[in-house]
Protein backbone atom coordinates (compact mmCIF):
# COMPACT_ATOMS: atom_id res chain seq x y z
CA UNK A 1 0.00 0.00 0.00
CA UNK A 2 1.28 3.46 -0.86
CA UNK A 3 1.54 6.06 1.87
CA UNK A 4 1.95 9.71 1.01
CA UNK A 5 3.73 11.90 3.53
CA UNK A 6 3.19 15.58 4.27
CA UNK A 7 5.63 16.56 1.53
CA UNK A 8 4.07 14.42 -1.20
CA UNK A 9 6.71 11.66 -1.06
CA UNK A 10 5.47 8.09 -1.20
CA UNK A 11 6.42 4.98 0.68
CA UNK A 12 5.64 2.16 -1.72
CA UNK A 13 6.94 -0.79 0.26
CA UNK A 14 4.82 -3.46 1.79
CA UNK A 15 3.75 -3.11 5.37
CA UNK A 16 3.63 -6.86 5.96
CA UNK A 17 6.55 -6.40 8.34
CA UNK A 18 4.16 -4.87 10.87
CA UNK A 19 2.69 -8.31 11.61
CA UNK A 20 6.11 -9.45 12.89
CA UNK A 21 6.93 -6.32 14.89
CA UNK A 22 7.88 -6.74 18.54
CA UNK A 23 5.59 -3.83 19.41
CA UNK A 24 2.51 -5.50 17.95
CA UNK A 25 -0.08 -5.78 20.68
CA UNK A 26 1.75 -3.41 23.02
CA UNK A 27 0.17 -0.20 24.27
CA UNK A 28 0.87 2.51 21.67
CA UNK A 29 1.26 5.04 24.51
CA UNK A 30 4.66 3.47 25.18
CA UNK A 31 5.90 4.67 21.77
CA UNK A 32 4.23 8.10 21.62
CA UNK A 33 4.72 10.70 24.32
CA UNK A 34 1.71 12.43 25.78
CA UNK A 35 1.46 16.20 25.50
CA UNK A 36 3.64 17.96 28.04
CA UNK A 37 5.66 14.91 29.04
CA UNK A 38 9.05 16.00 30.38
CA UNK A 39 11.97 14.78 32.43
CA UNK A 40 12.46 11.40 34.02
CA UNK A 41 9.02 9.90 33.26
CA UNK A 42 9.50 10.66 29.57
CA UNK A 43 12.99 9.23 29.53
CA UNK A 44 11.80 6.06 31.27
CA UNK A 45 8.96 5.60 28.75
CA UNK A 46 11.32 6.22 25.85
CA UNK A 47 13.91 3.77 27.23
CA UNK A 48 11.21 1.11 27.68
CA UNK A 49 10.02 1.60 24.09
CA UNK A 50 13.57 1.34 22.76
CA UNK A 51 14.08 -1.91 24.71
CA UNK A 52 11.13 -3.38 22.80
CA UNK A 53 12.75 -2.26 19.54
CA UNK A 54 16.18 -3.67 20.43
CA UNK A 55 15.22 -7.26 19.72
CA UNK A 56 12.64 -6.57 17.04
CA UNK A 57 13.07 -8.71 13.91
CA UNK A 58 11.75 -5.91 11.66
CA UNK A 59 13.52 -2.93 13.20
CA UNK A 60 15.16 -1.95 9.90
CA UNK A 61 11.92 -2.10 7.95
CA UNK A 62 10.20 -0.02 10.63
CA UNK A 63 12.89 2.66 10.50
CA UNK A 64 12.86 2.65 6.70
CA UNK A 65 9.10 3.19 6.74
CA UNK A 66 9.33 6.01 9.30
CA UNK A 67 11.99 7.83 7.29
CA UNK A 68 10.22 7.39 3.95
CA UNK A 69 6.79 8.33 5.33
CA UNK A 70 8.18 11.25 7.33
CA UNK A 71 6.76 10.00 10.62
CA UNK A 72 7.19 12.98 12.91
CA UNK A 73 6.10 11.46 16.19
CA UNK A 74 6.95 8.41 18.23
CA UNK A 75 9.61 5.75 18.41
CA UNK A 76 10.05 3.96 15.07
CA UNK A 77 12.84 1.50 14.38
CA UNK A 78 14.30 2.24 17.80
CA UNK A 79 14.78 5.96 17.11
CA UNK A 80 12.94 8.98 18.47
CA UNK A 81 11.65 11.75 16.24
CA UNK A 82 14.71 13.87 17.17
CA UNK A 83 17.11 11.04 16.35
CA UNK A 84 15.44 10.50 12.98
CA UNK A 85 15.69 14.23 12.21
CA UNK A 86 19.43 14.13 12.94
CA UNK A 87 19.84 11.06 10.72
CA UNK A 88 18.00 12.77 7.87
CA UNK A 89 19.96 16.01 8.29
CA UNK A 90 23.28 14.14 8.16
CA UNK A 91 22.21 12.34 5.01
CA UNK A 92 21.15 15.60 3.37
CA UNK A 93 24.48 17.23 4.22
CA UNK A 94 26.25 14.30 2.59
CA UNK A 95 23.96 14.51 -0.42
CA UNK A 96 22.56 11.01 0.14
CA UNK A 97 19.17 9.53 0.69
CA UNK A 98 18.60 7.61 3.88
CA UNK A 99 18.02 3.89 3.74
CA UNK A 100 17.61 1.83 6.82
CA UNK A 101 20.76 -0.03 7.53
CA UNK A 102 21.58 -0.94 11.07
CA UNK A 103 20.12 1.69 13.41
CA UNK A 104 22.66 4.10 14.80
CA UNK A 105 24.52 4.51 11.53
CA UNK A 106 24.15 7.56 9.38
One Martini backbone bead per residue (centre of mass of N, CA, C, O) as a GRO file, in nm:
protein
  106
    1UNK     BB    1   0.097   0.036   0.022
    2UNK     BB    2   0.052   0.361  -0.014
    3UNK     BB    3   0.229   0.647   0.126
    4UNK     BB    4   0.168   0.982   0.202
    5UNK     BB    5   0.325   1.254   0.281
    6UNK     BB    6   0.349   1.594   0.358
    7UNK     BB    7   0.549   1.618   0.080
    8UNK     BB    8   0.456   1.380  -0.140
    9UNK     BB    9   0.581   1.132  -0.056
   10UNK     BB   10   0.647   0.781  -0.110
   11UNK     BB   11   0.551   0.468   0.026
   12UNK     BB   12   0.581   0.140  -0.147
   13UNK     BB   13   0.595  -0.058   0.059
   14UNK     BB   14   0.543  -0.301   0.254
   15UNK     BB   15   0.351  -0.386   0.570
   16UNK     BB   16   0.404  -0.684   0.669
   17UNK     BB   17   0.608  -0.636   0.905
   18UNK     BB   18   0.400  -0.558   1.131
   19UNK     BB   19   0.327  -0.858   1.215
   20UNK     BB   20   0.647  -0.891   1.340
   21UNK     BB   21   0.639  -0.691   1.556
   22UNK     BB   22   0.723  -0.633   1.888
   23UNK     BB   23   0.481  -0.409   1.930
   24UNK     BB   24   0.266  -0.592   1.890
   25UNK     BB   25   0.011  -0.532   2.133
   26UNK     BB   26   0.108  -0.282   2.241
   27UNK     BB   27   0.109   0.010   2.390
   28UNK     BB   28   0.125   0.306   2.218
   29UNK     BB   29   0.209   0.497   2.460
   30UNK     BB   30   0.508   0.399   2.465
   31UNK     BB   31   0.577   0.547   2.162
   32UNK     BB   32   0.397   0.804   2.261
   33UNK     BB   33   0.395   1.110   2.374
   34UNK     BB   34   0.257   1.308   2.582
   35UNK     BB   35   0.152   1.594   2.652
   36UNK     BB   36   0.411   1.745   2.844
   37UNK     BB   37   0.633   1.555   2.855
   38UNK     BB   38   0.892   1.521   3.111
   39UNK     BB   39   1.175   1.392   3.191
   40UNK     BB   40   1.190   1.098   3.352
   41UNK     BB   41   0.928   0.970   3.246
   42UNK     BB   42   1.006   1.001   2.946
   43UNK     BB   43   1.270   0.841   2.954
   44UNK     BB   44   1.147   0.574   3.053
   45UNK     BB   45   0.955   0.530   2.816
   46UNK     BB   46   1.166   0.541   2.592
   47UNK     BB   47   1.344   0.308   2.695
   48UNK     BB   48   1.122   0.092   2.682
   49UNK     BB   49   1.071   0.113   2.379
   50UNK     BB   50   1.366   0.050   2.288
   51UNK     BB   51   1.370  -0.237   2.408
   52UNK     BB   52   1.168  -0.352   2.211
   53UNK     BB   53   1.339  -0.282   1.950
   54UNK     BB   54   1.608  -0.433   1.987
   55UNK     BB   55   1.463  -0.737   1.917
   56UNK     BB   56   1.350  -0.666   1.647
   57UNK     BB   57   1.300  -0.817   1.329
   58UNK     BB   58   1.186  -0.511   1.194
   59UNK     BB   59   1.353  -0.250   1.244
   60UNK     BB   60   1.444  -0.159   0.960
   61UNK     BB   61   1.164  -0.135   0.829
   62UNK     BB   62   1.054   0.072   1.028
   63UNK     BB   63   1.260   0.294   0.972
   64UNK     BB   64   1.215   0.318   0.671
   65UNK     BB   65   0.925   0.405   0.691
   66UNK     BB   66   0.959   0.659   0.871
   67UNK     BB   67   1.140   0.810   0.670
   68UNK     BB   68   0.958   0.794   0.411
   69UNK     BB   69   0.685   0.903   0.579
   70UNK     BB   70   0.750   1.121   0.789
   71UNK     BB   71   0.763   1.051   1.085
   72UNK     BB   72   0.713   1.281   1.370
   73UNK     BB   73   0.623   1.051   1.574
   74UNK     BB   74   0.787   0.858   1.776
   75UNK     BB   75   0.886   0.526   1.786
   76UNK     BB   76   1.108   0.412   1.521
   77UNK     BB   77   1.339   0.180   1.494
   78UNK     BB   78   1.459   0.300   1.781
   79UNK     BB   79   1.373   0.603   1.713
   80UNK     BB   80   1.336   0.917   1.749
   81UNK     BB   81   1.245   1.206   1.612
   82UNK     BB   82   1.522   1.342   1.663
   83UNK     BB   83   1.702   1.113   1.550
   84UNK     BB   84   1.581   1.121   1.264
   85UNK     BB   85   1.652   1.412   1.197
   86UNK     BB   86   1.957   1.375   1.215
   87UNK     BB   87   1.983   1.156   1.001
   88UNK     BB   88   1.866   1.329   0.769
   89UNK     BB   89   2.065   1.568   0.787
   90UNK     BB   90   2.321   1.409   0.729
   91UNK     BB   91   2.236   1.305   0.452
   92UNK     BB   92   2.198   1.580   0.319
   93UNK     BB   93   2.491   1.682   0.360
   94UNK     BB   94   2.593   1.422   0.182
   95UNK     BB   95   2.384   1.369  -0.057
   96UNK     BB   96   2.180   1.154   0.069
   97UNK     BB   97   1.996   0.895   0.119
   98UNK     BB   98   1.785   0.714   0.334
   99UNK     BB   99   1.862   0.401   0.463
  100UNK     BB  100   1.800   0.106   0.635
  101UNK     BB  101   2.013   0.020   0.839
  102UNK     BB  102   2.168   0.009   1.097
  103UNK     BB  103   2.108   0.140   1.372
  104UNK     BB  104   2.320   0.437   1.422
  105UNK     BB  105   2.360   0.505   1.140
  106UNK     BB  106   2.469   0.806   0.910
   0.00000   0.00000   0.00000
